[in-house]
mmCIF file with all atom_site columns, C-alpha atoms in Angstrom:
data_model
loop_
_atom_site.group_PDB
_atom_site.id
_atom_site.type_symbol
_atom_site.label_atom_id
_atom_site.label_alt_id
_atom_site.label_comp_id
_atom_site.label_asym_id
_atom_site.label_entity_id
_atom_site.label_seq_id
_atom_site.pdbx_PDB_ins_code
_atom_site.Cartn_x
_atom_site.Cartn_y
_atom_site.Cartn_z
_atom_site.occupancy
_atom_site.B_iso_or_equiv
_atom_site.pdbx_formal_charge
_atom_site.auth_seq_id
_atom_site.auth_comp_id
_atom_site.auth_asym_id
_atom_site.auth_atom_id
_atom_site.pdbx_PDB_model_num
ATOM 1   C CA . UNK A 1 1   ? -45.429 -30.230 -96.705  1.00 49.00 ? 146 UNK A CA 1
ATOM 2   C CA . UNK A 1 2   ? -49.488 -29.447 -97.521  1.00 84.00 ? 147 UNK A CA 1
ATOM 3   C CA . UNK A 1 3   ? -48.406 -25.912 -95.274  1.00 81.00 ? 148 UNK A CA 1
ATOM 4   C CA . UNK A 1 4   ? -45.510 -25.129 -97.275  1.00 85.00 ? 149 UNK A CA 1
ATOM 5   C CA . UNK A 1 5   ? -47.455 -25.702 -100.455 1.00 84.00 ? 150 UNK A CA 1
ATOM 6   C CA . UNK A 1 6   ? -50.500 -23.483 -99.054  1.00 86.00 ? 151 UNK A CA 1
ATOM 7   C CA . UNK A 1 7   ? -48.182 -21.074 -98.062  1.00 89.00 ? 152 UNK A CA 1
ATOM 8   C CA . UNK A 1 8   ? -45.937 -20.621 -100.808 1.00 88.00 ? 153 UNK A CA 1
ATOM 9   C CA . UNK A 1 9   ? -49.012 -20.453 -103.241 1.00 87.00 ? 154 UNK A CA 1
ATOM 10  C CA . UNK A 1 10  ? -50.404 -17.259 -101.094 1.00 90.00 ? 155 UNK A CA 1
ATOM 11  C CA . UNK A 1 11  ? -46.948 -15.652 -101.150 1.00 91.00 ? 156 UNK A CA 1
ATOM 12  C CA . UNK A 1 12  ? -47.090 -16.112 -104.686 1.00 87.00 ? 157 UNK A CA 1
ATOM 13  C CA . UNK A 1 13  ? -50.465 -15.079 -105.302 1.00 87.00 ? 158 UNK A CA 1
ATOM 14  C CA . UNK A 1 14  ? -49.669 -12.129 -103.586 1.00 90.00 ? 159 UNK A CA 1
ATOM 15  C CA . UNK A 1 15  ? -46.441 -10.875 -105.052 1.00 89.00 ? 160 UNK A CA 1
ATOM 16  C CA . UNK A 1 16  ? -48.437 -11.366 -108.240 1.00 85.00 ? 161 UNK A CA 1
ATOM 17  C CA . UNK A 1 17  ? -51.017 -9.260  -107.177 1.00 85.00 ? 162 UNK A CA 1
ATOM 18  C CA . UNK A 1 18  ? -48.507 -6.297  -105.978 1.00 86.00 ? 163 UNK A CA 1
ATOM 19  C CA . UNK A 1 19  ? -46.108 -5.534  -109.083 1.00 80.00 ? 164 UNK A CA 1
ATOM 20  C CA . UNK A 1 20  ? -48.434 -2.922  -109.984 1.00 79.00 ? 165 UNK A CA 1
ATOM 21  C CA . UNK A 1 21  ? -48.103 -1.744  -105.800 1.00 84.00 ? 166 UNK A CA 1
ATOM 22  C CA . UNK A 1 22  ? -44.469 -0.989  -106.508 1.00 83.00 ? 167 UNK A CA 1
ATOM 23  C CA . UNK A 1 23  ? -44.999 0.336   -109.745 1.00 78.00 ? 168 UNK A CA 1
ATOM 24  C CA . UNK A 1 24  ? -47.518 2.988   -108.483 1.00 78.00 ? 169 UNK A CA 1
ATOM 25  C CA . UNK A 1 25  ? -45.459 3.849   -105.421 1.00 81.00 ? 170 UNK A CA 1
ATOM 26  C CA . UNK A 1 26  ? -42.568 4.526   -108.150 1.00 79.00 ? 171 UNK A CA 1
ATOM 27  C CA . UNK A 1 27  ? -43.966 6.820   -109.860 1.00 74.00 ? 172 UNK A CA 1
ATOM 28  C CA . UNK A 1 28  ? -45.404 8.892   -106.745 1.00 74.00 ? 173 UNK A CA 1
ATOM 29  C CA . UNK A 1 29  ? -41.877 8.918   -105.496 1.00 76.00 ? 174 UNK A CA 1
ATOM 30  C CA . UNK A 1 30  ? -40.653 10.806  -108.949 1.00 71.00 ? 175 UNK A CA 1
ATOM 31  C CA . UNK A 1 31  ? -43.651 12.842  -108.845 1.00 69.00 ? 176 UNK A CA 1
ATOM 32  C CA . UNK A 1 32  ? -42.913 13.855  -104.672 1.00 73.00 ? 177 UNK A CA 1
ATOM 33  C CA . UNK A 1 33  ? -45.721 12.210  -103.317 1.00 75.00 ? 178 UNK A CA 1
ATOM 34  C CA . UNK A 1 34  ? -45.193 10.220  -100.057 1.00 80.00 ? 179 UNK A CA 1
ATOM 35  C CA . UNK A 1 35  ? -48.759 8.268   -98.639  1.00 83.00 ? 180 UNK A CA 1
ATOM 36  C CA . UNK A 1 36  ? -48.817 8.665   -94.930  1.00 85.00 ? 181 UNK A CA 1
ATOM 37  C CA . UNK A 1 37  ? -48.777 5.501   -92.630  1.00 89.00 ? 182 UNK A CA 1
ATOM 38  C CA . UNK A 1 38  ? -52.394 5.799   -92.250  1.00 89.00 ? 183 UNK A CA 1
ATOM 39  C CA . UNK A 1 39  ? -52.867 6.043   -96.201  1.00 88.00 ? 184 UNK A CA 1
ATOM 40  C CA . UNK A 1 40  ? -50.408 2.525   -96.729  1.00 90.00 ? 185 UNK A CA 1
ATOM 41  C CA . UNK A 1 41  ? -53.100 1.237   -93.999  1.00 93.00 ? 186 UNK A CA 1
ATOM 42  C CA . UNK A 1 42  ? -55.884 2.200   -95.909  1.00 90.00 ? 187 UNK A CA 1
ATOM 43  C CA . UNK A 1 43  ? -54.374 1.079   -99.748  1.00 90.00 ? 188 UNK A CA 1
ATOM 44  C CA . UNK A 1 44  ? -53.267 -2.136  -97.620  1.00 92.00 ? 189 UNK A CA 1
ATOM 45  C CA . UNK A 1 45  ? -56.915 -2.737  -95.906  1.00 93.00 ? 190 UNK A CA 1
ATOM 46  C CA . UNK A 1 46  ? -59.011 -1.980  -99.104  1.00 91.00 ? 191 UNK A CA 1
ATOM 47  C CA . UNK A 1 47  ? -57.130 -3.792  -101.573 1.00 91.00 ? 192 UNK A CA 1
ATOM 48  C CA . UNK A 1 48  ? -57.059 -6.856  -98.896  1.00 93.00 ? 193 UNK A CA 1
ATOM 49  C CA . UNK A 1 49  ? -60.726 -6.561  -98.267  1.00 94.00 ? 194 UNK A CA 1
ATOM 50  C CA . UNK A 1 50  ? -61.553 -7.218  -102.017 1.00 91.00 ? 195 UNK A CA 1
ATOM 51  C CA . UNK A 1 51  ? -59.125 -10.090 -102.682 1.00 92.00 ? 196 UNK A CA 1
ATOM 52  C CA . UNK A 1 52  ? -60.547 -11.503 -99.715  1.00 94.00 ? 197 UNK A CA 1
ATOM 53  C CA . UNK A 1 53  ? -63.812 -11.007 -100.935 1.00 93.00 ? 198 UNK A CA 1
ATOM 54  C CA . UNK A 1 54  ? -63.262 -12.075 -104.316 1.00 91.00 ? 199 UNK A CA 1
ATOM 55  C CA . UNK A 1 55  ? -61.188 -15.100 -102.943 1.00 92.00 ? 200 UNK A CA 1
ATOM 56  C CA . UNK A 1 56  ? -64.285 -16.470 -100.985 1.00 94.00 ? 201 UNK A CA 1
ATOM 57  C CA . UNK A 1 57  ? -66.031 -16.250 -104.298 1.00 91.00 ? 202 UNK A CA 1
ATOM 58  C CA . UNK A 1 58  ? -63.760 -18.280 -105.664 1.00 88.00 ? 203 UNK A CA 1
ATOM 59  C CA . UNK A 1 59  ? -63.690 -20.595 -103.197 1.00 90.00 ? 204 UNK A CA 1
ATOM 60  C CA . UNK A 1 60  ? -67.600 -20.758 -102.790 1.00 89.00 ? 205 UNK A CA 1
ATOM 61  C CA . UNK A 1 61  ? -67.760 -21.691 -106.623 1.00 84.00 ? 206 UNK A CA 1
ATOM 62  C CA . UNK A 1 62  ? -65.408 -24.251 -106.191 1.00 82.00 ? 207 UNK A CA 1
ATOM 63  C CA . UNK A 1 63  ? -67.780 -25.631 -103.800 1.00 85.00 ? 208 UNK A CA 1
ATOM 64  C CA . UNK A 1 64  ? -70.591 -25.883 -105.937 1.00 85.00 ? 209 UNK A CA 1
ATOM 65  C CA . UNK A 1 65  ? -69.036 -27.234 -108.561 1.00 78.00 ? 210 UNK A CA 1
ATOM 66  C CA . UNK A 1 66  ? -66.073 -29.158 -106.753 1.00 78.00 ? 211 UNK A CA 1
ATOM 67  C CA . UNK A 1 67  ? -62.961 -29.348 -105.685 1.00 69.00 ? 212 UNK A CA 1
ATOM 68  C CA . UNK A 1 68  ? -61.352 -30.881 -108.443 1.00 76.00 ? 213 UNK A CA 1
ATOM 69  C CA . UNK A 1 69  ? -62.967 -29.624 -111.301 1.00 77.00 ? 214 UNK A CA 1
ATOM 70  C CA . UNK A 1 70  ? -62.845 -25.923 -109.643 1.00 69.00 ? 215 UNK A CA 1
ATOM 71  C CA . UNK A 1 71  ? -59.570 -26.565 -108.398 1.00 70.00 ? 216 UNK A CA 1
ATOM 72  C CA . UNK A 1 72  ? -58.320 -27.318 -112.006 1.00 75.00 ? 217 UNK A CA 1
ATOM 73  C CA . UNK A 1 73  ? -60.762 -24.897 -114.009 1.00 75.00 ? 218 UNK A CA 1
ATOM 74  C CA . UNK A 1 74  ? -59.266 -22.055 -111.383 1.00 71.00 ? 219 UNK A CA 1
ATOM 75  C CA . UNK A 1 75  ? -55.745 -22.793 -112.222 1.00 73.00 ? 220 UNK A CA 1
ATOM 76  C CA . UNK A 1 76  ? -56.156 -22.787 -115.975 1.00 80.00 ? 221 UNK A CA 1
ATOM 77  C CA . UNK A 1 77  ? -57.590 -19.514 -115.468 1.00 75.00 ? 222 UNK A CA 1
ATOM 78  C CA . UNK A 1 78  ? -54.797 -18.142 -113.917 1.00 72.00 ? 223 UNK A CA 1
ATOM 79  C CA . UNK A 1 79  ? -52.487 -19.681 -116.232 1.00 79.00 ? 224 UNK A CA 1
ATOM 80  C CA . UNK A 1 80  ? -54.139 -18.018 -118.877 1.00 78.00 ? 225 UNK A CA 1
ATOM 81  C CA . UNK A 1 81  ? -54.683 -14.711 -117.150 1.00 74.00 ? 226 UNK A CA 1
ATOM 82  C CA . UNK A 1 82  ? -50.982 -14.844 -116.959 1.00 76.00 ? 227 UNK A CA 1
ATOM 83  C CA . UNK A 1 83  ? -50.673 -15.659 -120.088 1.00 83.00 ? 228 UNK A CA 1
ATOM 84  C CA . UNK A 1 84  ? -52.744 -12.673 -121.095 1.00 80.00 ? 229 UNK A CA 1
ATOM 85  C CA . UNK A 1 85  ? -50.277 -10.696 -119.103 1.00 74.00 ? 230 UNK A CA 1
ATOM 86  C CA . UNK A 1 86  ? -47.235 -11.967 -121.101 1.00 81.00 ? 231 UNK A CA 1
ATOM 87  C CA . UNK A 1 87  ? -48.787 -11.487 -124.183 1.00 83.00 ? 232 UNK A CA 1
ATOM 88  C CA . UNK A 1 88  ? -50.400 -8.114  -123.460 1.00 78.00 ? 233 UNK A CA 1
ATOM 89  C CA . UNK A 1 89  ? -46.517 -6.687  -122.113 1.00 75.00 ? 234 UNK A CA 1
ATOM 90  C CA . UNK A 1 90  ? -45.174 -8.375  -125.773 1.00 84.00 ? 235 UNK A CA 1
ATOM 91  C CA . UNK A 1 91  ? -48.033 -6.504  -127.940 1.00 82.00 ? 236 UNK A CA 1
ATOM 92  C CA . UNK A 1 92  ? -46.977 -3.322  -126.117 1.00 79.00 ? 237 UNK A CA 1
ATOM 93  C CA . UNK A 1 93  ? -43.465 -3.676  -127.083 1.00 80.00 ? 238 UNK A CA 1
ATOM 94  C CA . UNK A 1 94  ? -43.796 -1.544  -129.649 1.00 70.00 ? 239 UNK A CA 1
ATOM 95  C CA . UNK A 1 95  ? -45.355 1.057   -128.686 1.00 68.00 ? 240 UNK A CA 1
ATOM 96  C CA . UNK A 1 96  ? -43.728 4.010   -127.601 1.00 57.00 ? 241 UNK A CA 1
ATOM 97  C CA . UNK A 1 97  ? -46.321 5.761   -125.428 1.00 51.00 ? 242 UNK A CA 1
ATOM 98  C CA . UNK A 1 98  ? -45.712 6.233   -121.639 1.00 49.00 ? 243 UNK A CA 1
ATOM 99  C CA . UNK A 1 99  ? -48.321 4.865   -119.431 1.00 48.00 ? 244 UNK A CA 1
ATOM 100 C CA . UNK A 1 100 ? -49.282 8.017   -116.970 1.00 49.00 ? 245 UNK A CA 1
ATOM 101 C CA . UNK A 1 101 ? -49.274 6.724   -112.948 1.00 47.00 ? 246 UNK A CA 1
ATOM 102 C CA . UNK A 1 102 ? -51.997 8.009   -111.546 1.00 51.00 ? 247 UNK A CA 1
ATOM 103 C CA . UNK A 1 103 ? -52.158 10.905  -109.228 1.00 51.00 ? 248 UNK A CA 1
ATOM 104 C CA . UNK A 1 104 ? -52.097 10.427  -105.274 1.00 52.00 ? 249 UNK A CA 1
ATOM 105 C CA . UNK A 1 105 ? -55.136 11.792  -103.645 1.00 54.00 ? 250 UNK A CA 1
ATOM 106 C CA . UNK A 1 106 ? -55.365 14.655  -102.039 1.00 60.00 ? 251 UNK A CA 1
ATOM 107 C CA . UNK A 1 107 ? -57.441 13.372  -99.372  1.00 67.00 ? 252 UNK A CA 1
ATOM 108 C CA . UNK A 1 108 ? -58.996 10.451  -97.887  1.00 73.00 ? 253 UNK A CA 1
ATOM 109 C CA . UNK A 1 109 ? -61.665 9.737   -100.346 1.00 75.00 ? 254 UNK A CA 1
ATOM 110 C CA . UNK A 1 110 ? -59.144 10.059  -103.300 1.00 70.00 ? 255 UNK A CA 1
ATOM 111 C CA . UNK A 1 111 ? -56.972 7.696   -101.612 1.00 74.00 ? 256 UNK A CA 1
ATOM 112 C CA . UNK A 1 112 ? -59.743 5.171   -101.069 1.00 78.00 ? 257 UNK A CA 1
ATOM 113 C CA . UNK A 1 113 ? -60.211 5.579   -104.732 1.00 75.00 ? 258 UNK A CA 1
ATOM 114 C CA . UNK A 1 114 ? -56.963 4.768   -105.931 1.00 73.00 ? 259 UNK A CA 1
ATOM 115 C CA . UNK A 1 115 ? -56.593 1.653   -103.191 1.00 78.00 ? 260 UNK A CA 1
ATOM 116 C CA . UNK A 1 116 ? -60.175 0.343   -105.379 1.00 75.00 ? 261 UNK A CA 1
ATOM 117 C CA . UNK A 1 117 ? -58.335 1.179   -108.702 1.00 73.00 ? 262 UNK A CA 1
ATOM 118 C CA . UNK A 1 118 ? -55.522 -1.146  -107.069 1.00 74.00 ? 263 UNK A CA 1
ATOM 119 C CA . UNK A 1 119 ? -58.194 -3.839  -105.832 1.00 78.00 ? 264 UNK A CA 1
ATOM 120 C CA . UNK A 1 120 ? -59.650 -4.141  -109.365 1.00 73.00 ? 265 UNK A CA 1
ATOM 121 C CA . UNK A 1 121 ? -56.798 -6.029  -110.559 1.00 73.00 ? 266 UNK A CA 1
ATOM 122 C CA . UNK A 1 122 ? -56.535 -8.621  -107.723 1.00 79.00 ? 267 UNK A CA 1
ATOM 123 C CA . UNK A 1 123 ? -60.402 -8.812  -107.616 1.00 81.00 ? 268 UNK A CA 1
ATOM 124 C CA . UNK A 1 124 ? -60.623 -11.241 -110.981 1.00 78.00 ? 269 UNK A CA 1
ATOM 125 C CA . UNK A 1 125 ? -57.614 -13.363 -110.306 1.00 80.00 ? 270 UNK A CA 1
ATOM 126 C CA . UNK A 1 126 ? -58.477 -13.747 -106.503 1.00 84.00 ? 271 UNK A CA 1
ATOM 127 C CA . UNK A 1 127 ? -61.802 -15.398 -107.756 1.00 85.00 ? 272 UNK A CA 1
ATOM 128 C CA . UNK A 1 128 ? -59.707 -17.728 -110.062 1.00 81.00 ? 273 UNK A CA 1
ATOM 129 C CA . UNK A 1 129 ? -57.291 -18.667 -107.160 1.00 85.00 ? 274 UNK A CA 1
ATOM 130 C CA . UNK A 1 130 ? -59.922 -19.009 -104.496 1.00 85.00 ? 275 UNK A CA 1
ATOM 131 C CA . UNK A 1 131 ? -61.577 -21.431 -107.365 1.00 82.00 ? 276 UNK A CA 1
ATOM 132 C CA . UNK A 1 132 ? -57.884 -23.550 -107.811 1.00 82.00 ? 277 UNK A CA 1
ATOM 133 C CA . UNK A 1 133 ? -57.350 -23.822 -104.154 1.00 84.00 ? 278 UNK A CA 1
ATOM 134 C CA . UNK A 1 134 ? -55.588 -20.662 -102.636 1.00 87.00 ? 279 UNK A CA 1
ATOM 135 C CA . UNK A 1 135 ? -56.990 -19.791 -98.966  1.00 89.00 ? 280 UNK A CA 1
ATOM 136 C CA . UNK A 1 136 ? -58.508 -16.591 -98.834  1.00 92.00 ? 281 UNK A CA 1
ATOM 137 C CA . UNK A 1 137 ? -57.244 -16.023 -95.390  1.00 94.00 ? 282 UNK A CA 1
ATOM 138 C CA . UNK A 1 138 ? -53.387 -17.042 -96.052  1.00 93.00 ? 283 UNK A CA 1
ATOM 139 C CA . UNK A 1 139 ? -53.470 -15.099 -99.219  1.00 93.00 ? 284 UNK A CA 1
ATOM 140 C CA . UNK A 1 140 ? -55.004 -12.143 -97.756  1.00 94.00 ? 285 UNK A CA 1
ATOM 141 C CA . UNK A 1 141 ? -52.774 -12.027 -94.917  1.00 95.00 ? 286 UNK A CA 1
ATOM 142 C CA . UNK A 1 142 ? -49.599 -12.279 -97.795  1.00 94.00 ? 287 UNK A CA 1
ATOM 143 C CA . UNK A 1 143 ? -51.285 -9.574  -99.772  1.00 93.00 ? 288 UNK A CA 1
ATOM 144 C CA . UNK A 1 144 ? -51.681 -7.195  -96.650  1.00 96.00 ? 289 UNK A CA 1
ATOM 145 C CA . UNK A 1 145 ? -48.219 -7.809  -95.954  1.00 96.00 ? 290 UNK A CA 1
ATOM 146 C CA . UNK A 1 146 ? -46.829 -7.522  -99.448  1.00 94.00 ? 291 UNK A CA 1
ATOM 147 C CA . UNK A 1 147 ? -48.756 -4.355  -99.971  1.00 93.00 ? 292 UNK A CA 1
ATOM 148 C CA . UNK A 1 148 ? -47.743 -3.004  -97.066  1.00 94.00 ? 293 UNK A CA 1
ATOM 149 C CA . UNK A 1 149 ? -43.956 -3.694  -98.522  1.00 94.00 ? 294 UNK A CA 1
ATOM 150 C CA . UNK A 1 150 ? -44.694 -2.901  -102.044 1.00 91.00 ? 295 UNK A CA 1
ATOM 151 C CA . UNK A 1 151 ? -45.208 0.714   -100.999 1.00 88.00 ? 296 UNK A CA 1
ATOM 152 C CA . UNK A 1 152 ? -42.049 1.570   -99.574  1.00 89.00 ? 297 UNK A CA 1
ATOM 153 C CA . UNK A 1 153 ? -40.618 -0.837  -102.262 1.00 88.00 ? 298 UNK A CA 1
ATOM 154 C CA . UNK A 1 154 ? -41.584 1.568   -104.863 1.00 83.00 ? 299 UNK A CA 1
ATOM 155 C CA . UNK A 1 155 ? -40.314 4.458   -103.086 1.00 82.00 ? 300 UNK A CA 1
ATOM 156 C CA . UNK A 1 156 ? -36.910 3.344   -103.111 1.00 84.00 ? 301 UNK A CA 1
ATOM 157 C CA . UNK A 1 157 ? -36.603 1.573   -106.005 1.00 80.00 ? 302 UNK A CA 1
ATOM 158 C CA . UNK A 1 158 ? -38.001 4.988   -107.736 1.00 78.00 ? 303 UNK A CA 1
ATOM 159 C CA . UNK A 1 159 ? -34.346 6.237   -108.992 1.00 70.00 ? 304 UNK A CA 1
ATOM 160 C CA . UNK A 1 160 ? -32.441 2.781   -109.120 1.00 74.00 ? 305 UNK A CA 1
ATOM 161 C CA . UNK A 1 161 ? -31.734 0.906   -112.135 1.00 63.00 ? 306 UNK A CA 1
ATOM 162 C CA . UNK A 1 162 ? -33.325 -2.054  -110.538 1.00 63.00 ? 307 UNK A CA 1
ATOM 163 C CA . UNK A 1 163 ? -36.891 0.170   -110.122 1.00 63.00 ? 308 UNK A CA 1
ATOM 164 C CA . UNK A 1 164 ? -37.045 0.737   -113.976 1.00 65.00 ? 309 UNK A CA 1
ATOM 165 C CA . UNK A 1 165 ? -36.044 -2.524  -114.752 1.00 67.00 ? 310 UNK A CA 1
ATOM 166 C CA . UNK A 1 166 ? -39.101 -3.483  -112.628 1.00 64.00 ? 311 UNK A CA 1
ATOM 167 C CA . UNK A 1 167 ? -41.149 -1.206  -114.272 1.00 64.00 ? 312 UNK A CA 1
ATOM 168 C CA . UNK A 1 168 ? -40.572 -2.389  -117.588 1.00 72.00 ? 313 UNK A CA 1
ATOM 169 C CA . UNK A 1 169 ? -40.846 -5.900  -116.477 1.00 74.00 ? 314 UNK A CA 1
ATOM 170 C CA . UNK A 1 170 ? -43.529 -6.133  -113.988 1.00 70.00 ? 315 UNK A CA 1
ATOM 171 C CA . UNK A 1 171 ? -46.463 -6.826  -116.423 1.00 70.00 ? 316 UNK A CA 1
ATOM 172 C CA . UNK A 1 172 ? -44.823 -10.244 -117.883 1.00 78.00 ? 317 UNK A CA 1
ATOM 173 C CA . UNK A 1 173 ? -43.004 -11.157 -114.531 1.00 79.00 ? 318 UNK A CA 1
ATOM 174 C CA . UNK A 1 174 ? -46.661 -10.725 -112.821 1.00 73.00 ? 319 UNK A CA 1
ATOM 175 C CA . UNK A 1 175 ? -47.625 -13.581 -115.688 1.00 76.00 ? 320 UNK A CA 1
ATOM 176 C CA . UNK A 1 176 ? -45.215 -15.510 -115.302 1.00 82.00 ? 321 UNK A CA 1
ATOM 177 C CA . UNK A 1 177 ? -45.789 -15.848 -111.641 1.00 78.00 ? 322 UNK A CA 1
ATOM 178 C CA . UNK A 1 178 ? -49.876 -16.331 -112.213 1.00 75.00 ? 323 UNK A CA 1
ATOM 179 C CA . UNK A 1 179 ? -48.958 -19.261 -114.798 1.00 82.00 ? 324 UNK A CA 1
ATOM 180 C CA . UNK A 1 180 ? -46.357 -20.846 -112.505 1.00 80.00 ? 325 UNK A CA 1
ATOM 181 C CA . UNK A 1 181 ? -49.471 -20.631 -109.562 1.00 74.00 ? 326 UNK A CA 1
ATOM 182 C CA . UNK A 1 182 ? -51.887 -22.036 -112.303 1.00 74.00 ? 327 UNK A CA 1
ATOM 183 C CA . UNK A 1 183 ? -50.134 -24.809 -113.127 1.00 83.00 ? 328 UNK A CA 1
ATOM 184 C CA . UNK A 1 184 ? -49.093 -25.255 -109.376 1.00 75.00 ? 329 UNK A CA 1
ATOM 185 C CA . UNK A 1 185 ? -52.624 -25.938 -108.742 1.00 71.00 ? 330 UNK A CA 1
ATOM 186 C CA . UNK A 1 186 ? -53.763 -27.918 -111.967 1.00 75.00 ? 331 UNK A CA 1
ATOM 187 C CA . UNK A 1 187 ? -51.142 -30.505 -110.961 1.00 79.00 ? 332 UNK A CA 1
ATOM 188 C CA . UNK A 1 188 ? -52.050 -30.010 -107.347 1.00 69.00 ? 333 UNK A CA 1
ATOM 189 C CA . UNK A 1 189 ? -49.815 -28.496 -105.136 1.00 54.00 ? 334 UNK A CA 1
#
């Protein structure tokens, strides 16, 4: 059961992490813009390598000051990151501006760029999950994979009803999923 509980936190941790994947690959699909396989590889490797990284710091802190208090302190953090999240997505409900997706590089360096503009978000709550408990390898492995899918996702859902539902809702359903992981791993998971 301790695997299923490991594995299902990473899955979640990662699908957390992505929304903003499919979100981005949405809105290069209206715009035209199609990253090659070996651009997914590189927004897939980068934005793995720093929620790895930031994952092992997370996990290192929870070392030094131990598992249970880190463990616990981690998942009120991500309970309240997601919280943030929620919160943040209900401020903005009445505002009427239109957030602008940022353009696809035109070459490699721009789309190392925009794989570290990715990365940024999964950098702070991979610290707080490595802290609460989530393995950095499991949940980089989910988050490579995820990413990987989350491209494509995007790209498809792009037109659908379903893909601007999604967009509208991936900010609070990205909370909600941190929160349900936080409180996963305050009562232990």
């Amino acid at each position: 059961m301790e695997w299923f509980s490991m594995l299902a936190a990473a899955v979640l941790f990662a699908a957390a992490c992505n929304f903003d994947t499919v979100i981005l690959a949405m809105g290069w699909a209206v715009r035209g813009v199609r990253p090659s396989p070996a651009h997914t590889l590189v927004i897939a490797g980068l934005t793995t390598l720093i929620t790895w990284l930031s994952l092992v710091l997370g996990e290192g802190a929870a070392a030094t000051l131990g598992r249970s208090f880190a463990g616990a302190l981690g998942g009120l953090v991500l309970a309240g990151i997601g919280l943030w999240f929620v919160l943040d997505w209900l401020r903005s409900l009445g505002e009427t501006g239109q957030e602008d997706t940022p353009a696809a590089g035109k070459s490699l360096l721009g789309w190392v760029a925009l794989a570290a503009a990715l990365a940024v978000n999964n950098a702070g709550v991979g610290v707080a999950a490595g802290a609460s408990g989530v393995g950095p390898v499991l949940a980089s492995l989910a988050n490579f994979i995820l990413t990987l899918a989350a491209l494509p996702l995007g790209r498809v859902l792009a037109d659908k009803v379903a893909g601007r539902l999604l967009g509208r809702f991936a900010l609070p359903l990205s909370g909600l999923l941190l929160i349900a992981l936080g409180v996963w791993q305050v009562l232990g998971g």
